[in-house]
mmCIF file of C-alpha atoms in Angstrom:
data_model
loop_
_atom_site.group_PDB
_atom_site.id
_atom_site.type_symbol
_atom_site.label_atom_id
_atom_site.label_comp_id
_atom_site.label_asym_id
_atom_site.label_seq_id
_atom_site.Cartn_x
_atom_site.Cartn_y
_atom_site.Cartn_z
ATOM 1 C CA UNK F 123 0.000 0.000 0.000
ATOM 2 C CA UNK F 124 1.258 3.565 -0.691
ATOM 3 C CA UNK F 125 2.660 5.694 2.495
ATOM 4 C CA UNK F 126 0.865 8.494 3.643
ATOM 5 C CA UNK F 127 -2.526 7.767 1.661
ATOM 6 C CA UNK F 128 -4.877 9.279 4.326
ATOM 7 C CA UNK F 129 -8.844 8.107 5.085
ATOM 8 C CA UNK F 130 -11.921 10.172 4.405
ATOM 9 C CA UNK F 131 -11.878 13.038 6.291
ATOM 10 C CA UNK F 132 -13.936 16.750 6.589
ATOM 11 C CA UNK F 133 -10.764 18.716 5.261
ATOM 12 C CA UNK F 134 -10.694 22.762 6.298
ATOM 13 C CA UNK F 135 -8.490 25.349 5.804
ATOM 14 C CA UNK F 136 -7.289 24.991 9.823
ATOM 15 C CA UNK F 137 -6.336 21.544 8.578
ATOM 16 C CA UNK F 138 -4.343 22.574 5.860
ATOM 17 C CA UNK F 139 -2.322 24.925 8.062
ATOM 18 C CA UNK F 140 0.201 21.579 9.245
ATOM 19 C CA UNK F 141 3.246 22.144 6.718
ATOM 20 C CA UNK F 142 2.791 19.401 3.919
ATOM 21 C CA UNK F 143 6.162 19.289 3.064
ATOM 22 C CA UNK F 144 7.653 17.423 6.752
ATOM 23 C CA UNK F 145 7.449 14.260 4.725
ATOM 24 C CA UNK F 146 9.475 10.695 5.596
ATOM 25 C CA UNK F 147 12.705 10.367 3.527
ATOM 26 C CA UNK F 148 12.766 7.793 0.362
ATOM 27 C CA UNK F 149 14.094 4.541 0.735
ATOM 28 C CA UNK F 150 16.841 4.149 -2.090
ATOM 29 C CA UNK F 151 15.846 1.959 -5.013
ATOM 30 C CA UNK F 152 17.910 -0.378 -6.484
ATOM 31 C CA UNK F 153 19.455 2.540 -9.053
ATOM 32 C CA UNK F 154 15.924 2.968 -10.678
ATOM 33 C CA UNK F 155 13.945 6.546 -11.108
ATOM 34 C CA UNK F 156 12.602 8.087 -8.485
ATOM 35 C CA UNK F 157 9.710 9.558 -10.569
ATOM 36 C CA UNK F 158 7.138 12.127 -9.331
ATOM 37 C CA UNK F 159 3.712 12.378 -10.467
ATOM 38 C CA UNK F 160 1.231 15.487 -10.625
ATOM 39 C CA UNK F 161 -2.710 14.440 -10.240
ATOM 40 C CA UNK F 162 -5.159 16.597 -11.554
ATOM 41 C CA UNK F 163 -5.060 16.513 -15.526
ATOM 42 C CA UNK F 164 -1.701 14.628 -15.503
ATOM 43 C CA UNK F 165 -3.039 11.386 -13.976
ATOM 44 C CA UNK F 166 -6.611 11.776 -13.224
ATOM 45 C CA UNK F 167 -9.264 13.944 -15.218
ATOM 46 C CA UNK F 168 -11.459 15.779 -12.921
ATOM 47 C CA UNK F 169 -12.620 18.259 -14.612
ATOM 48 C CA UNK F 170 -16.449 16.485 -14.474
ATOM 49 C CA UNK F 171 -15.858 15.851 -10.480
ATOM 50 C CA UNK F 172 -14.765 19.478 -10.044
ATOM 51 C CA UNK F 173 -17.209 21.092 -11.809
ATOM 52 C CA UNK F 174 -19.760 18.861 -9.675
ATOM 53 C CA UNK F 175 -18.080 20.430 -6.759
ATOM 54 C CA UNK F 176 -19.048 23.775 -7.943
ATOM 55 C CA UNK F 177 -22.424 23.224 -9.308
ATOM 56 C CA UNK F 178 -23.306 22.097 -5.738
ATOM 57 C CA UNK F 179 -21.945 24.710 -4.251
ATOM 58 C CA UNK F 180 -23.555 27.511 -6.568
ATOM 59 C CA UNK F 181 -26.705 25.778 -6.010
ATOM 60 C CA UNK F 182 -26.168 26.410 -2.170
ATOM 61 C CA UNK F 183 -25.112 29.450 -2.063
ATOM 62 C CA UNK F 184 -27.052 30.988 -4.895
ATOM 63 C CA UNK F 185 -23.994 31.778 -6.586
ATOM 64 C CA UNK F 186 -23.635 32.355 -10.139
ATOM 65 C CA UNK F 187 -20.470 30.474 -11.385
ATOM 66 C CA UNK F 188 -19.474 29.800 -14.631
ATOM 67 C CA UNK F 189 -18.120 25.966 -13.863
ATOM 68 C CA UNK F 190 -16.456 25.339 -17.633
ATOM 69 C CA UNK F 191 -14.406 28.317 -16.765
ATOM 70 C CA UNK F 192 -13.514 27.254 -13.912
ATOM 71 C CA UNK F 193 -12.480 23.804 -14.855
ATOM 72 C CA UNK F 194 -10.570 25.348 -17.966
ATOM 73 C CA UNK F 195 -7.733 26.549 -15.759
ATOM 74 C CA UNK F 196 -7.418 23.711 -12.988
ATOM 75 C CA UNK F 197 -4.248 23.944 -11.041
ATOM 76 C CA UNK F 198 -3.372 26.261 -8.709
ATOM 77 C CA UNK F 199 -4.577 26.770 -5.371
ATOM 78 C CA UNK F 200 -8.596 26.696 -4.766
ATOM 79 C CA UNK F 201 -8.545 29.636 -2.739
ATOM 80 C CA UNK F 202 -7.521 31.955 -5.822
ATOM 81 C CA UNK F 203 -10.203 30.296 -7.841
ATOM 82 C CA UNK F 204 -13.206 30.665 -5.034
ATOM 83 C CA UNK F 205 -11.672 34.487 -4.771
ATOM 84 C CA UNK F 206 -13.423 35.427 -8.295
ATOM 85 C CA UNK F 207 -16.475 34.056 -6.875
ATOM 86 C CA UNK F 208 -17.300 35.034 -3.295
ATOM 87 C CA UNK F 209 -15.971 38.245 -1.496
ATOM 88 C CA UNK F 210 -12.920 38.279 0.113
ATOM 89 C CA UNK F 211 -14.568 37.699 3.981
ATOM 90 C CA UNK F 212 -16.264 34.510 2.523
ATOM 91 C CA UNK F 213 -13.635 32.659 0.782
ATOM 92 C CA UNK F 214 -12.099 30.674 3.865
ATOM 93 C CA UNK F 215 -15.266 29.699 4.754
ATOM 94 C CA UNK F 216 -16.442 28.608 1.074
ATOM 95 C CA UNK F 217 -13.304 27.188 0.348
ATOM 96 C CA UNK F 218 -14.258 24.995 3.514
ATOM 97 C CA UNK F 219 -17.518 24.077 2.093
ATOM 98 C CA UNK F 220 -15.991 23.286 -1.109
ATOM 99 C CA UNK F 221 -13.870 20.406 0.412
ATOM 100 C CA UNK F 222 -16.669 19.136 2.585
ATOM 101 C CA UNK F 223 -18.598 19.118 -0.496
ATOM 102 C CA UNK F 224 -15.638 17.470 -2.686
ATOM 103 C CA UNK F 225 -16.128 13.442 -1.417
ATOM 104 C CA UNK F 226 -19.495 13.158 -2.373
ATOM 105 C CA UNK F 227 -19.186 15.016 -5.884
ATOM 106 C CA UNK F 228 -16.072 14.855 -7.231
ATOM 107 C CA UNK F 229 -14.809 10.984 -6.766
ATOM 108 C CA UNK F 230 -17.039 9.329 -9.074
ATOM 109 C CA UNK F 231 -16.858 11.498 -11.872
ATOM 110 C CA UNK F 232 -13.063 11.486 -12.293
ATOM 111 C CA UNK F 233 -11.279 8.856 -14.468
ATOM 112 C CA UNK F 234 -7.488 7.980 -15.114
ATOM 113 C CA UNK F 235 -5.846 10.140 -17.678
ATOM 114 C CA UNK F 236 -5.080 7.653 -20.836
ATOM 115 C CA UNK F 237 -1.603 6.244 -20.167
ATOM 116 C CA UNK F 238 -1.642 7.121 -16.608
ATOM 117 C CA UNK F 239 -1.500 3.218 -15.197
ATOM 118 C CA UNK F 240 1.342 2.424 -17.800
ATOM 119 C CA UNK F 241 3.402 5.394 -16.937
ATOM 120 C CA UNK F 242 2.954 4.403 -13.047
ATOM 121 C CA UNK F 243 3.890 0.624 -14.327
ATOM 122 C CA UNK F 244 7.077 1.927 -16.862
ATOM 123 C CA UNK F 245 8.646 3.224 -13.745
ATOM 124 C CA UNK F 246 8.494 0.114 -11.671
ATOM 125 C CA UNK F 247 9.595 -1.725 -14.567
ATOM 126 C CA UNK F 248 12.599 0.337 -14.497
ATOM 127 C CA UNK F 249 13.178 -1.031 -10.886
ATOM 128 C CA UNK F 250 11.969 2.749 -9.714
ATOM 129 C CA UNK F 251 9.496 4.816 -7.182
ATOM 130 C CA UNK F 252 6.383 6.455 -8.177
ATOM 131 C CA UNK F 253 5.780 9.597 -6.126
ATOM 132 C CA UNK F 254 2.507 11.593 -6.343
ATOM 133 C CA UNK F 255 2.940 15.140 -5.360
ATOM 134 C CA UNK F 256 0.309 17.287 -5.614
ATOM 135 C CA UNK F 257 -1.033 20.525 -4.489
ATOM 136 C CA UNK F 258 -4.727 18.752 -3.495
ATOM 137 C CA UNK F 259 -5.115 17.788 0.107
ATOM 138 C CA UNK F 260 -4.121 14.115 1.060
ATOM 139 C CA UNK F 261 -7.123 13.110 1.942
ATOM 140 C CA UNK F 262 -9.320 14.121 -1.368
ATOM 141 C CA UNK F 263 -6.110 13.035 -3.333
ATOM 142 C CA UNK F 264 -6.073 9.684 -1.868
ATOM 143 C CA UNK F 265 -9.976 9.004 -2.617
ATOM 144 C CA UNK F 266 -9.230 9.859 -6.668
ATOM 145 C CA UNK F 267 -6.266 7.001 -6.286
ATOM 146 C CA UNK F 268 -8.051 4.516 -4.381
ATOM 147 C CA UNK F 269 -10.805 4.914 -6.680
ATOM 148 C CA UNK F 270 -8.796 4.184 -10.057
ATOM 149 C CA UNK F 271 -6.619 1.771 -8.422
ATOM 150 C CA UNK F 272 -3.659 3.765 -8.686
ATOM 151 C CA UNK F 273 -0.946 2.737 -6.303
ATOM 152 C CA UNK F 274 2.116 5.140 -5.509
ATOM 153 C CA UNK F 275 4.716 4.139 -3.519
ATOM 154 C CA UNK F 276 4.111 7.801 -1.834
ATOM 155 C CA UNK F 277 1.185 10.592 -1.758
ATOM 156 C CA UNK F 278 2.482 14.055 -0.730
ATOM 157 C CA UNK F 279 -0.396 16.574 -0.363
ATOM 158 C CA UNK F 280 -0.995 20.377 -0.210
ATOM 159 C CA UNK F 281 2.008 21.528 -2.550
ATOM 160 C CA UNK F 282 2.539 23.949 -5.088
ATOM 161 C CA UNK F 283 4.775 25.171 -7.279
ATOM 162 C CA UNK F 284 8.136 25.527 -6.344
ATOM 163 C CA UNK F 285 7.381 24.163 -2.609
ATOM 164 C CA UNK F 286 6.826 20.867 -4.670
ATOM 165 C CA UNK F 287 10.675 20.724 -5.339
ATOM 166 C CA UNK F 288 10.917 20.600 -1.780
ATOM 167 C CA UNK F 289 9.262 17.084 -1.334
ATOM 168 C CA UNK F 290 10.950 16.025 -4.978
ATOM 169 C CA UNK F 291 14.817 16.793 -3.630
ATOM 170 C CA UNK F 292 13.961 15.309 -0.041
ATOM 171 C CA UNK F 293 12.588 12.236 -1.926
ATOM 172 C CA UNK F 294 15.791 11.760 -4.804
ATOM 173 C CA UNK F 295 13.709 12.577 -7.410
ATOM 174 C CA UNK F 296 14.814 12.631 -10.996
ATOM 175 C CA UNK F 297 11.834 13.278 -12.565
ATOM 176 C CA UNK F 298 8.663 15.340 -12.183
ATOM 177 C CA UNK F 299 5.575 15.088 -14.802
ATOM 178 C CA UNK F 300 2.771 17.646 -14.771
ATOM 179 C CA UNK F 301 0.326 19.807 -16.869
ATOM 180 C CA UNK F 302 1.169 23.321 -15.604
ATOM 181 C CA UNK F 303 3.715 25.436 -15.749
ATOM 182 C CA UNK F 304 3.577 25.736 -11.684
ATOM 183 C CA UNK F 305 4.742 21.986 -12.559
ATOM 184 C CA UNK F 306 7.785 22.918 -14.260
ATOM 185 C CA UNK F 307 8.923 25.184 -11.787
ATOM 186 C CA UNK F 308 8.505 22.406 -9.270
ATOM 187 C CA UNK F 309 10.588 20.069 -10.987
ATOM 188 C CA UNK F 310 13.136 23.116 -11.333
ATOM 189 C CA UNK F 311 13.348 23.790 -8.248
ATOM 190 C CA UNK F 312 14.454 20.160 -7.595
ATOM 191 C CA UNK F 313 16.290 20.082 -10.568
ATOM 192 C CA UNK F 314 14.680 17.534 -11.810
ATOM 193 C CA UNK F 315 13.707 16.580 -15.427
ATOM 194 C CA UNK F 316 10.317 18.270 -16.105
ATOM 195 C CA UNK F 317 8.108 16.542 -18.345
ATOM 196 C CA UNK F 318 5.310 18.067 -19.287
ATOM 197 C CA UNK F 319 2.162 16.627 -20.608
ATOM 198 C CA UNK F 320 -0.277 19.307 -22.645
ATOM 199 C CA UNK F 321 -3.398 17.701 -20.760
ATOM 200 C CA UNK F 322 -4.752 20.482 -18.938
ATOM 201 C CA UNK F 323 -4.787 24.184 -19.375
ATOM 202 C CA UNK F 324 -1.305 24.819 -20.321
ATOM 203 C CA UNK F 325 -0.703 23.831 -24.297
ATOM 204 C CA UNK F 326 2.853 22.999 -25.752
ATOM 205 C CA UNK F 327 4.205 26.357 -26.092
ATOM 206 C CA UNK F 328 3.388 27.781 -22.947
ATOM 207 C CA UNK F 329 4.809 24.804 -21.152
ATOM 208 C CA UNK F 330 8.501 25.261 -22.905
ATOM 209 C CA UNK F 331 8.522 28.703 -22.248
ATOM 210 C CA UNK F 332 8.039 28.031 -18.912
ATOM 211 C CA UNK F 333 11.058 25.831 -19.092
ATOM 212 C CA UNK F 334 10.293 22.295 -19.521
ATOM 213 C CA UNK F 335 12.560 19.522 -20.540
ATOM 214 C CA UNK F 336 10.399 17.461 -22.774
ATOM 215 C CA UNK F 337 6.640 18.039 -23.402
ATOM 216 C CA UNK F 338 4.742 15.195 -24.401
ATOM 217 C CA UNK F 339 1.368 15.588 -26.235
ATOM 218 C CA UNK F 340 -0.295 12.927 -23.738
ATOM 219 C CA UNK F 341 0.883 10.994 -20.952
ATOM 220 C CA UNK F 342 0.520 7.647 -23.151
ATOM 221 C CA UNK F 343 3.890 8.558 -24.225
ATOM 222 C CA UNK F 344 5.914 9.168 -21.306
ATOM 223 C CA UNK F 345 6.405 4.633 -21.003
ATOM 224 C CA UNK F 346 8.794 5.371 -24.326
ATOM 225 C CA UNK F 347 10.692 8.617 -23.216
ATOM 226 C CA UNK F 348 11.331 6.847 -20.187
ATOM 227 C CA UNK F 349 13.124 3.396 -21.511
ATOM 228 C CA UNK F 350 15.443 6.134 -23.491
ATOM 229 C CA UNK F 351 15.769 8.192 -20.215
ATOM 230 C CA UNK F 352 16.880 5.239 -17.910
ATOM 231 C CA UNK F 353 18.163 3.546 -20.995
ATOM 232 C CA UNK F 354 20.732 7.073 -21.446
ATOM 233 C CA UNK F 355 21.665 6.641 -17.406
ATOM 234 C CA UNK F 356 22.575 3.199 -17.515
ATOM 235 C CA UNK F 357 24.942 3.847 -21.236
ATOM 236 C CA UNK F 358 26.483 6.911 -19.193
ATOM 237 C CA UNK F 359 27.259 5.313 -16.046
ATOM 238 C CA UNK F 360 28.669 2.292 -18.040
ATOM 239 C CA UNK F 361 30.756 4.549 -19.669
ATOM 240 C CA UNK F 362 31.925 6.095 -16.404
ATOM 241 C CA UNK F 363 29.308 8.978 -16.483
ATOM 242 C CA UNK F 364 28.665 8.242 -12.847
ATOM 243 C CA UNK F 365 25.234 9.407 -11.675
ATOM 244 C CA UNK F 366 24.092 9.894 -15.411
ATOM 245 C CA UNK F 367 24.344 13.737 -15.697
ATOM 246 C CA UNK F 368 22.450 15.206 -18.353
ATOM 247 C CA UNK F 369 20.915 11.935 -19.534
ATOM 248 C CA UNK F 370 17.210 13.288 -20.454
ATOM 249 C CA UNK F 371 18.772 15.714 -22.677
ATOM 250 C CA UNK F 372 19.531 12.481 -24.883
ATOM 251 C CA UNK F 373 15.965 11.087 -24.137
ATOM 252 C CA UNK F 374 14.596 14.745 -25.231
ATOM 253 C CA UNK F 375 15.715 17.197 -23.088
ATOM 254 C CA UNK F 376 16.867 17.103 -19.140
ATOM 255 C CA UNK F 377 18.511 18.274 -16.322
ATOM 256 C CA UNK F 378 19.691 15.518 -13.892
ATOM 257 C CA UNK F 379 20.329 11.851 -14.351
ATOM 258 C CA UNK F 380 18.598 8.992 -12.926
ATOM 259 C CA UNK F 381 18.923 9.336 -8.941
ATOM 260 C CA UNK F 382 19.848 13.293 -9.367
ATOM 261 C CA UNK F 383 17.707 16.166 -7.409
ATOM 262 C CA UNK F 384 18.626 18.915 -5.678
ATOM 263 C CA UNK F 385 17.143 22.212 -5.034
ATOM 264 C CA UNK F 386 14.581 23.949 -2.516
ATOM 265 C CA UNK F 387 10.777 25.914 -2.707
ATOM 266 C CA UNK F 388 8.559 27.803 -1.545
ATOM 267 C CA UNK F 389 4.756 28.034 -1.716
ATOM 268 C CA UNK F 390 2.787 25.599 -0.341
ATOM 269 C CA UNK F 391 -0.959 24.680 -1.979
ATOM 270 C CA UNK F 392 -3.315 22.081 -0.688
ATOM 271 C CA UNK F 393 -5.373 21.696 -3.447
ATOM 272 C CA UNK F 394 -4.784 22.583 -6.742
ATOM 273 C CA UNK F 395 -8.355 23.677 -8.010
ATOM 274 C CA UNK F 396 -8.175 27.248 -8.719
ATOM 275 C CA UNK F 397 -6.677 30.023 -11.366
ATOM 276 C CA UNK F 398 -3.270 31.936 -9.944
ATOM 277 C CA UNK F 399 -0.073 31.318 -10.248
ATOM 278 C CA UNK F 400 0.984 31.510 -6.693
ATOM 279 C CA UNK F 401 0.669 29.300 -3.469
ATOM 280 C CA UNK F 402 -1.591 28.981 -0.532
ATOM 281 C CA UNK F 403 -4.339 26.316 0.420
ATOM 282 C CA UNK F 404 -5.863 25.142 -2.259
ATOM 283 C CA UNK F 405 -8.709 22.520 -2.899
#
């Protein structure tokens, strides 16, 4: 069973206040990649589940809200997103409501990304560690995976942005996949390979501009890049390259080899269901 995959529970904003990031070490793996995973619109689609979320709420609260807007631009921290909605002295409490709202709504709706079991399976393959790293809550996060029958090795919650890097470099991760640019600057941060996927509401362009390694169309074709990747390590530690520096620039662009990672963050999420580009609770 993955570590840290938490039960049900009524999530709040006073909840979300515990730092995220005070996460257990990796164990090493046998020289395989220590891979970290996005959720939303990298390996789940839950765009129906969210916009559940916020029909029910609008229905509560009387509040107009245009959901396919909303679920256009999933990623960064709820809080921003529930800001265009509600006035600033409401948005704790209906950011609250949201997530109390979220189990019932959301879970059922949301489906695995295509590829998303076979890029989980590539990395084990590869004798690796699949990390999922997300700016949702545990909790919520944990639900989607249990629900699809997607297994990491470890869930780490409530992170955005560059404060993902953080959990990546404590972990040894050499890779980070995501949709959004506040992806890529995770995985910089760590100095990790970012690959981006142009699933959600970042397309190809804006994704290398932010600075991504390799941007794949879909995540159905991150299985390949990754036999080159690990296949480039092994070749250049073989040939006395050591830990495999600069690999996934052979396997399509990169930054560290298999096992590299180093770096640091700030600005944790714990949600990513909103429109920003900054951190702070989040869905």
């Amino acid at each position: 069973m993955p570590q840290d995959i938490a039960p049900s529970a009524p999530v709040t904003s006073h909840d979300l206040a515990a730092d995220p990031s005070a996460v257990p070490l990796s164990e090493t793996t046998d020289g395989g990649p220590v891979v970290g995973f996005d959720l939303d619109m990298t390996l789940v689609d839950s765009r129906r589940g969210i916009g559940a979320v916020y029909r029910a709420l609008a229905a509560e609260t009387g509040t107009d809200i245009d959901v396919d807007l909303v679920t256009s631009r999933l990623g960064p921290p709820l809080e921003h997103e529930i800001a265009n909605w509600f006035p600033p002295e409401q948005v704790v409490a209906m950011s609250d409501r949201y997530r109390a709202l979220y189990p019932t709504h959301a879970i059922a709706d949301t489906t695995a990304m295509p590829g998303a079991r076979e890029a989980l399976a590539a990395v084990r393959a590869a004798g690796g560690r699949v990390l999922v790293v997300t700016a949702k809550n545990r909790a919520h996060a944990a639900l989607h995976l249990s629900h699809l029958g997607l297994e990491p090795d470890l869930l780490i919650g409530g992170l955005w942005a560059e404060a993902k890097g953080t959990a990546l470099r404590a972990q040894g991760a050499s890779v980070y996949v995501g949709d959004h640019i506040g992806d890529v600057r995770g995985a910089r941060t760590a100095d990790a390979v970012s690959v981006a996927v142009a699933t959600g509401p970042c397309d190809e362009e804006e994704l290398r501009a932010a600075g991504a390694d390799v941007v794949l169309g879909t995540l159905d074709a991150f299985a390949a890049w990754l036999g080159e990747y690990v296949g480039g390590a092994d070749a250049a530690s073989a040939a006395g390259g050591g830990s495999g520096a600069d690999v996934g620039g052979a396997a399509g662009g990169g930054r560290t080899g298999v096992g590299g990672g180093v770096g640091g963050g700030a600005g944790r999420a714990d949600d990513a269901e909103g429109v920003g580009d900054a951190g702070g609770p989040a869905v």
